[in-house]
mmCIF file of C-alpha atoms and ligand atoms in Angstrom:
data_model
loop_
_atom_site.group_PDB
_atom_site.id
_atom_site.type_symbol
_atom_site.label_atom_id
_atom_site.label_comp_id
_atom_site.label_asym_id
_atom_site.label_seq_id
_atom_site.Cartn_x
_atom_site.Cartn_y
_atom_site.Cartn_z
ATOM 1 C CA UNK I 1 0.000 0.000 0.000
ATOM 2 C CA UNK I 2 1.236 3.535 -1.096
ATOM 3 C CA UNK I 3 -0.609 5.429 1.877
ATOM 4 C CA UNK I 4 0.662 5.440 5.110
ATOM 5 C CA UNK I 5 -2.650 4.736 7.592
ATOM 6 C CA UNK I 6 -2.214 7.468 10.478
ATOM 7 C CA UNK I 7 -5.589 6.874 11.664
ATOM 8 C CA UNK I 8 -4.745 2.973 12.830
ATOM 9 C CA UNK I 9 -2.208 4.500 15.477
ATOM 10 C CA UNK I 10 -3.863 7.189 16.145
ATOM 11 C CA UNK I 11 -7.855 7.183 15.992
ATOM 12 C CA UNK I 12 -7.878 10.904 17.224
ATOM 13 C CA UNK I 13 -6.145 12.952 14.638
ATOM 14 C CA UNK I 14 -8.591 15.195 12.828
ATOM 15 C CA UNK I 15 -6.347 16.854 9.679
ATOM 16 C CA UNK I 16 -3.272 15.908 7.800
ATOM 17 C CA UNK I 17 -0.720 17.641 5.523
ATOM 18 C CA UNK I 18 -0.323 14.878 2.876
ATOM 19 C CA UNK I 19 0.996 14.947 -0.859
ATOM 20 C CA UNK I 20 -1.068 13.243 -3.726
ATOM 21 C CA UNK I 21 0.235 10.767 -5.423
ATOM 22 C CA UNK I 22 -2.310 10.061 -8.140
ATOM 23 C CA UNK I 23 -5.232 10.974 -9.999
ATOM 24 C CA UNK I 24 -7.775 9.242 -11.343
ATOM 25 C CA UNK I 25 -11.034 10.911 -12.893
ATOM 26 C CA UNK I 26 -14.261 9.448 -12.143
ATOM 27 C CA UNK I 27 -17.851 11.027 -13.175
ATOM 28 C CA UNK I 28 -18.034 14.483 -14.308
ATOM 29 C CA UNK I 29 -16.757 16.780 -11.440
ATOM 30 C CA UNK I 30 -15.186 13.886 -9.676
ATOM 31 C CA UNK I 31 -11.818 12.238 -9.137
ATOM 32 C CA UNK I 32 -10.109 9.532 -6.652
ATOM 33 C CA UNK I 33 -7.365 10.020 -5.271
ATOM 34 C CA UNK I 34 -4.088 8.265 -3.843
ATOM 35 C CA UNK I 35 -2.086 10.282 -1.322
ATOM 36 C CA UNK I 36 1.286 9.104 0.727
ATOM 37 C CA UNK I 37 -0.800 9.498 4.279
ATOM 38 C CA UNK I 38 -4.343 10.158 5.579
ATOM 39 C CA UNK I 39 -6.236 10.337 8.371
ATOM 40 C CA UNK I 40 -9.393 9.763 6.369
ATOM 41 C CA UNK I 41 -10.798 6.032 7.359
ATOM 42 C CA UNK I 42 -11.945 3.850 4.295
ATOM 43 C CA UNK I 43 -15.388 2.295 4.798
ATOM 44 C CA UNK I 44 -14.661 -1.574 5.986
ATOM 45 C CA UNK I 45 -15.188 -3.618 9.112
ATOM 46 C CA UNK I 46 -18.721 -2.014 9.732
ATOM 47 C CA UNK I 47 -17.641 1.174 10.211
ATOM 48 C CA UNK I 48 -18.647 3.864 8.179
ATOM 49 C CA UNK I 49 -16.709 6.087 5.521
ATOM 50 C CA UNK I 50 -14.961 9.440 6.738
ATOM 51 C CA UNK I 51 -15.641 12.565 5.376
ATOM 52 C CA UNK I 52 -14.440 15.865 5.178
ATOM 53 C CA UNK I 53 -12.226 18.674 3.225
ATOM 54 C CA UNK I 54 -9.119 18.659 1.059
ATOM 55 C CA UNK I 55 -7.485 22.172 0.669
ATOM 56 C CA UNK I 56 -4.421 24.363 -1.022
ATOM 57 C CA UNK I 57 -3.483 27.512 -1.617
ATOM 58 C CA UNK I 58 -4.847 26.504 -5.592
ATOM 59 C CA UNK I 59 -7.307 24.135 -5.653
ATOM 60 C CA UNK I 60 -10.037 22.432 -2.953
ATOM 61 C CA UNK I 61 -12.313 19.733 -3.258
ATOM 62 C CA UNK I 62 -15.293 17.914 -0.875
ATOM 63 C CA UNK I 63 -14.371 14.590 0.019
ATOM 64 C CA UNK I 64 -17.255 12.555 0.407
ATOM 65 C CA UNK I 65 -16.334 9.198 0.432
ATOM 66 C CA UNK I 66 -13.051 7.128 0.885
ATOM 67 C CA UNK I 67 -12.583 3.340 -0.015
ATOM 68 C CA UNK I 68 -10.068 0.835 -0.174
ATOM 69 C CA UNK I 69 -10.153 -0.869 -3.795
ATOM 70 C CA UNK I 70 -6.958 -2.859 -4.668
ATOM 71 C CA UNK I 71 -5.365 -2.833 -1.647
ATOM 72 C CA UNK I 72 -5.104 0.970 -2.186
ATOM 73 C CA UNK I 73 -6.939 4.095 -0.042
ATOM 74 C CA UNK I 74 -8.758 6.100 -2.728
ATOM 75 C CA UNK I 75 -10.242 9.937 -1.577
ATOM 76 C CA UNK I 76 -13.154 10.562 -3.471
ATOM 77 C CA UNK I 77 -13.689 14.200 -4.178
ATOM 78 C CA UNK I 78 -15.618 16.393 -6.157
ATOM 79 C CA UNK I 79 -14.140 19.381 -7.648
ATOM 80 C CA UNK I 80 -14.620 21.358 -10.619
ATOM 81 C CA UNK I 81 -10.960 20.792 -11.824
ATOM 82 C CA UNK I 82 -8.416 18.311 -10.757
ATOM 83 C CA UNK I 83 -5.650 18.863 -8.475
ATOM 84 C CA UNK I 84 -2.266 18.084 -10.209
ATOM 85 C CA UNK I 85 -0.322 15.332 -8.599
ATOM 86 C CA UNK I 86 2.612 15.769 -6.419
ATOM 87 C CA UNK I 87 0.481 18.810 -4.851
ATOM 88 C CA UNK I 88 0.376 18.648 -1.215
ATOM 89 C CA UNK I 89 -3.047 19.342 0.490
ATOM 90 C CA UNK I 90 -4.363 19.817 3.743
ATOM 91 C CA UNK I 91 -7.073 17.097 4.535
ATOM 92 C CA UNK I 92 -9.540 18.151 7.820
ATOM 93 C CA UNK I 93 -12.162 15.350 8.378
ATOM 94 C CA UNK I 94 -15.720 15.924 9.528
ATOM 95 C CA UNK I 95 -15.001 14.932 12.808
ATOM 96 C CA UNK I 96 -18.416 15.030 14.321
ATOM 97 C CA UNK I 97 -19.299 11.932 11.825
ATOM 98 C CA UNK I 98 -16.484 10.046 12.490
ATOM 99 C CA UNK I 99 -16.602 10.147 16.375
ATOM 100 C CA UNK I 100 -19.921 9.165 16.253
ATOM 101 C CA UNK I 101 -19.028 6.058 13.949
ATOM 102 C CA UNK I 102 -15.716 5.478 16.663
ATOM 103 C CA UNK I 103 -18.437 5.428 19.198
ATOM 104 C CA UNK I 104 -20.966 3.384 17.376
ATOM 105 C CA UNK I 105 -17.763 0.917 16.724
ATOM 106 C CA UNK I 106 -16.939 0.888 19.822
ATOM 107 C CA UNK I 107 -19.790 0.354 21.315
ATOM 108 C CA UNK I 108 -20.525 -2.694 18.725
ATOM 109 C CA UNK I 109 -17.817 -4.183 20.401
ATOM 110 C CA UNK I 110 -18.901 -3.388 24.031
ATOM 111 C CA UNK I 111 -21.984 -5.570 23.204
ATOM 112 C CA UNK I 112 -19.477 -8.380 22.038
ATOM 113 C CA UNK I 113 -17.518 -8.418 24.787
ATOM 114 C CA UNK I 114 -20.328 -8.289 26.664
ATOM 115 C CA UNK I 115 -21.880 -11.473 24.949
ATOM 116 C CA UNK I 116 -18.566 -13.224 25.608
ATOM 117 C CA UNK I 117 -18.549 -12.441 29.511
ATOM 118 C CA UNK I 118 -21.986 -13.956 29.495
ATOM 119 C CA UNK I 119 -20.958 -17.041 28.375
ATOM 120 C CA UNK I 120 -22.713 -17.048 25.084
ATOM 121 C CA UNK I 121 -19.936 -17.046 22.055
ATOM 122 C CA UNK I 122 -17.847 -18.104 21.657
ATOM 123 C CA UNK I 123 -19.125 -21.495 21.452
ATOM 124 C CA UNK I 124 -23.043 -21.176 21.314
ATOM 125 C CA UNK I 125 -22.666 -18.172 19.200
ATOM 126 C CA UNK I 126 -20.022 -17.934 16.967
ATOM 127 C CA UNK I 127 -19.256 -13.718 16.189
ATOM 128 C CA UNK I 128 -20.015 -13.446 11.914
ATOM 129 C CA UNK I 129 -20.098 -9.721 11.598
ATOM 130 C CA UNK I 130 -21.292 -6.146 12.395
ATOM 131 C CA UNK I 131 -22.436 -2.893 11.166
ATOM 132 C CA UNK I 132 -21.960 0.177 12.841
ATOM 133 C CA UNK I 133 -23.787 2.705 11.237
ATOM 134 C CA UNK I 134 -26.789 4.435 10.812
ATOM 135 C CA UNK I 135 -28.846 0.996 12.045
ATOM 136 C CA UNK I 136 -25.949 -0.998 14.361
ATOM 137 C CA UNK I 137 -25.996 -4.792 15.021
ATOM 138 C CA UNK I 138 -23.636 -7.452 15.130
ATOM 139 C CA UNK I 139 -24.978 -10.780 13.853
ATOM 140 C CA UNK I 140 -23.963 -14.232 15.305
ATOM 141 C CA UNK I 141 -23.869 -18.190 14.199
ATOM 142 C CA UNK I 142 -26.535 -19.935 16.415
ATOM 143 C CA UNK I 143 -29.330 -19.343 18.618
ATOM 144 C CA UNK I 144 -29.969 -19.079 21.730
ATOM 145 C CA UNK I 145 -33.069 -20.997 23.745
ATOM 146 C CA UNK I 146 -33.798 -17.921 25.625
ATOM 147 C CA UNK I 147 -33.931 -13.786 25.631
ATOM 148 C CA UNK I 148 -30.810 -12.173 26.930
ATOM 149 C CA UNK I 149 -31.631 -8.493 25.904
ATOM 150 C CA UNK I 150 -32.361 -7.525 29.632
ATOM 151 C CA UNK I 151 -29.165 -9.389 30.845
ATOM 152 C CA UNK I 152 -27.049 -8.072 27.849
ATOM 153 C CA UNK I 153 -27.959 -4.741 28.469
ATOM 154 C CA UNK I 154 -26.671 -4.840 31.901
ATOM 155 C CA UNK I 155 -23.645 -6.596 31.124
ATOM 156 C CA UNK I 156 -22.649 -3.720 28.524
ATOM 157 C CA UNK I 157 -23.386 -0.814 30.674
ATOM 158 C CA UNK I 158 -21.361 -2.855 33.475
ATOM 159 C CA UNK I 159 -18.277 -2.123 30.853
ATOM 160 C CA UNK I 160 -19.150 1.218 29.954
ATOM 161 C CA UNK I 161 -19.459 2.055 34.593
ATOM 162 C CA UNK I 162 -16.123 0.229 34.632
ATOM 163 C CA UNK I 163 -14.448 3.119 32.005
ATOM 164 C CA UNK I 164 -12.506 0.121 30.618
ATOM 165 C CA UNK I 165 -9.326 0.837 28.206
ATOM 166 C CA UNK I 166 -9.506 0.105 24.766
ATOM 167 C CA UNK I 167 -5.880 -0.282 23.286
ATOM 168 C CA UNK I 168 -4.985 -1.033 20.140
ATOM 169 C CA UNK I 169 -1.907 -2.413 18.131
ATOM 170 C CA UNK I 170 0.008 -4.646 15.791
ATOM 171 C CA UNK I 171 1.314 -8.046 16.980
ATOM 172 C CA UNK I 172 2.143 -11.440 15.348
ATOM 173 C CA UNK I 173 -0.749 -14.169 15.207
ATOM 174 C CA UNK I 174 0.869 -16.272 17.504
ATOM 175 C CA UNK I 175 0.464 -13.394 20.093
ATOM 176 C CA UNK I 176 -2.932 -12.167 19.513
ATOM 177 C CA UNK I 177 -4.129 -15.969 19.539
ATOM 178 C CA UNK I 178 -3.000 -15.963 23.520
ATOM 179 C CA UNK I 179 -5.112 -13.491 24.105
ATOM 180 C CA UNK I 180 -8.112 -13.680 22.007
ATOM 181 C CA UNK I 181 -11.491 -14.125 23.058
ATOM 182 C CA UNK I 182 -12.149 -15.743 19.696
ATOM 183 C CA UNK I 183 -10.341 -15.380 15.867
ATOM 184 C CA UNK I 184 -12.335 -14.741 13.006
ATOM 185 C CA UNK I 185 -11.763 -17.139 9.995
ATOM 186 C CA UNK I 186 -9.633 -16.098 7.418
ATOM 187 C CA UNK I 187 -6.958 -13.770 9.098
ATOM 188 C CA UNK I 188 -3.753 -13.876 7.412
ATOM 189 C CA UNK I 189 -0.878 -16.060 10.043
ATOM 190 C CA UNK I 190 1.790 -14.425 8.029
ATOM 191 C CA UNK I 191 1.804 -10.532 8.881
ATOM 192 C CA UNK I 192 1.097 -8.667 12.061
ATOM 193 C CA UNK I 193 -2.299 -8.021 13.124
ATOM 194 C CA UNK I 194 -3.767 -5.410 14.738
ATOM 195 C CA UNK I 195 -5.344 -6.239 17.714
ATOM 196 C CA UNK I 196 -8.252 -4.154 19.749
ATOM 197 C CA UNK I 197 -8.250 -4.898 23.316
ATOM 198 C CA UNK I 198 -10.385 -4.211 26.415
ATOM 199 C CA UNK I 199 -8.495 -3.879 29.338
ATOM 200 C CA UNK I 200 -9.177 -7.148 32.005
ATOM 201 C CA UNK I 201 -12.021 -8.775 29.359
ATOM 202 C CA UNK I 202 -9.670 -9.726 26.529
ATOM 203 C CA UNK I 203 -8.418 -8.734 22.603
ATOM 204 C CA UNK I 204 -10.288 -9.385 18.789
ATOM 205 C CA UNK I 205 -8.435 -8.611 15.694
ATOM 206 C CA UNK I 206 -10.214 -5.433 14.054
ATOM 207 C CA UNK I 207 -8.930 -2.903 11.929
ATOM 208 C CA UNK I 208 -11.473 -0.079 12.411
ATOM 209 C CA UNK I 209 -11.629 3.711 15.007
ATOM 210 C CA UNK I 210 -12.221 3.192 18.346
ATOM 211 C CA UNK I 211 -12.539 5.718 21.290
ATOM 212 C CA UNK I 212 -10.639 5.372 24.014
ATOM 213 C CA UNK I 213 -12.419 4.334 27.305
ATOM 214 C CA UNK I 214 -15.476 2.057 27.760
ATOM 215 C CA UNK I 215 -17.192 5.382 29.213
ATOM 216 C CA UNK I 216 -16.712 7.600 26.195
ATOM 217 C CA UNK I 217 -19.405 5.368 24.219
ATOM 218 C CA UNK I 218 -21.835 6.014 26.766
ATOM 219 C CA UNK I 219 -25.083 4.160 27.400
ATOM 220 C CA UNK I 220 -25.796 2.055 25.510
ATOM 221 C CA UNK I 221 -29.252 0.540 24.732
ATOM 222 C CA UNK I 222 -30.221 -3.434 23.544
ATOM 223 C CA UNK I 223 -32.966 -2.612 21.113
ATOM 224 C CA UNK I 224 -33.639 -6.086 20.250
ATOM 225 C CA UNK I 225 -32.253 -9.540 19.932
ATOM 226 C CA UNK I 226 -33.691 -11.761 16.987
ATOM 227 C CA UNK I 227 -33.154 -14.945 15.550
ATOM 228 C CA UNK I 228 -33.084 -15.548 11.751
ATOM 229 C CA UNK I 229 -32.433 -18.150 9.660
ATOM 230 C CA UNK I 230 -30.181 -19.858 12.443
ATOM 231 C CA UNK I 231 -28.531 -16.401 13.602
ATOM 232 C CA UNK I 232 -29.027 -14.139 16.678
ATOM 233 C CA UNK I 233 -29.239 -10.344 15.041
ATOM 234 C CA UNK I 234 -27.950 -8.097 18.237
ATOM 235 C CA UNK I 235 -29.911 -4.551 17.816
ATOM 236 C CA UNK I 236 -28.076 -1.729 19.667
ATOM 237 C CA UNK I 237 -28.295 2.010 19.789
ATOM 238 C CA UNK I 238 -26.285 4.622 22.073
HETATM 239 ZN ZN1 ZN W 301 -14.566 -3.680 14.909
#
């Protein structure tokens, strides 16, 4: 990958001074671009896609959404001219949107956590996947015989009283399988992971924003837990 990813160290950093590195036109009035850094998070995991501003002292564009496609971070702006490559730009995110998503992530994984300390996955339900956007859930493998919304609820908001640490880093599989509360299927074994983990409860591998503290996502409500086709669909709002 071309772009370094400041926002996996550091989920806090709200602008950038980065160069770009290529341009590619899209629709009318709109071109992707490559840069050598960002701060900008690409849609993945869940979580959703930054957005925010690119500006010079010759040229400024709207980003409104940012992907990975290739293995590569593309900004997509609109613009009514492109910017010429090897330009350097400042990038300032909407940062209202993305703390919300950090907290909505975050939170997502509160409720996990949560599910784990109950005694429910990983065995009885095995974590598939989440979305933590405008309508949050995380979806599991299996069913349960009974309703654990009251009882999850409690358990989450437990965490977020505690103010529990969230810390996050790179280590090698062999490392993050010691202290994992489960591994999704199909990491890579070769390459260093980066690991989320909640301080006392245990680590995941993840590769999205999170806030710092079990207390900055705040309350957090069970709207509803359904079963569908053999999954449990976890409903969850802050
Ligand atoms: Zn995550």
């Amino acid at each position: 990958m071309k772009t370094q990813e400041l926002y996996l160290n550091d989920s806090y950093l709200k602008e950038m001074e980065a160069k770009i590195l290529e341009v590619q036109p899209e629709a009318n009035g709109r071109y992707r671009l490559l840069l050598d850094k960002t701060v900008f998070y690409p849609m993945g995991g869940g979580q959703p896609t930054d957005q925010g501003k690119f500006t010079s002292a010759s040229w400024s564009a709207d980003v409104y959404q940012v992907m990975m496609k290739d293995g590569e971070i593309w900004h997509c702006v609109n613009s009514p001219t492109p910017p010429a490559a090897g330009l350097t730009v400042h990038g300032a995110m909407n940062w209202d949107r993305r703390y919300k998503n950090m907290r909505f992530h975050s939170a997502g994984h509160v409720v996990d956590f949560a599910v784990f300390l109950l005694g429910y996955s990983p065995k009885t339900l095995i974590p598939l996947k989440g979305d933590h956007g405008k309508k949050p859930y995380i979806v599991y493998q299996g069913v349960l015989g009974k309703d654990i919304r009251g009882e999850l609820e409690n358990k989450s908001n437990e965490l977020v009283e505690k103010d529990l640490k969230f810390s996050w880093f790179f280590q090698p599989f062999a490392d993050l399988e010691k202290e994992a509360i489960y591994l999704q299927s199909g990491l890579p074994t070769n390459k260093p992971l980066r690991t989320l983990k909640l301080e006392t409860v245990g680590a995941v591998a993840d590769g999205g924003t999170q806030v710092r503290s079990t207390k900055e996502v705040g309350k957090i409500t069970i709207v509803s837990v359904e079963q569908k086709d053999g999954n449990t669909i976890i409903k969850y709002l802050l």
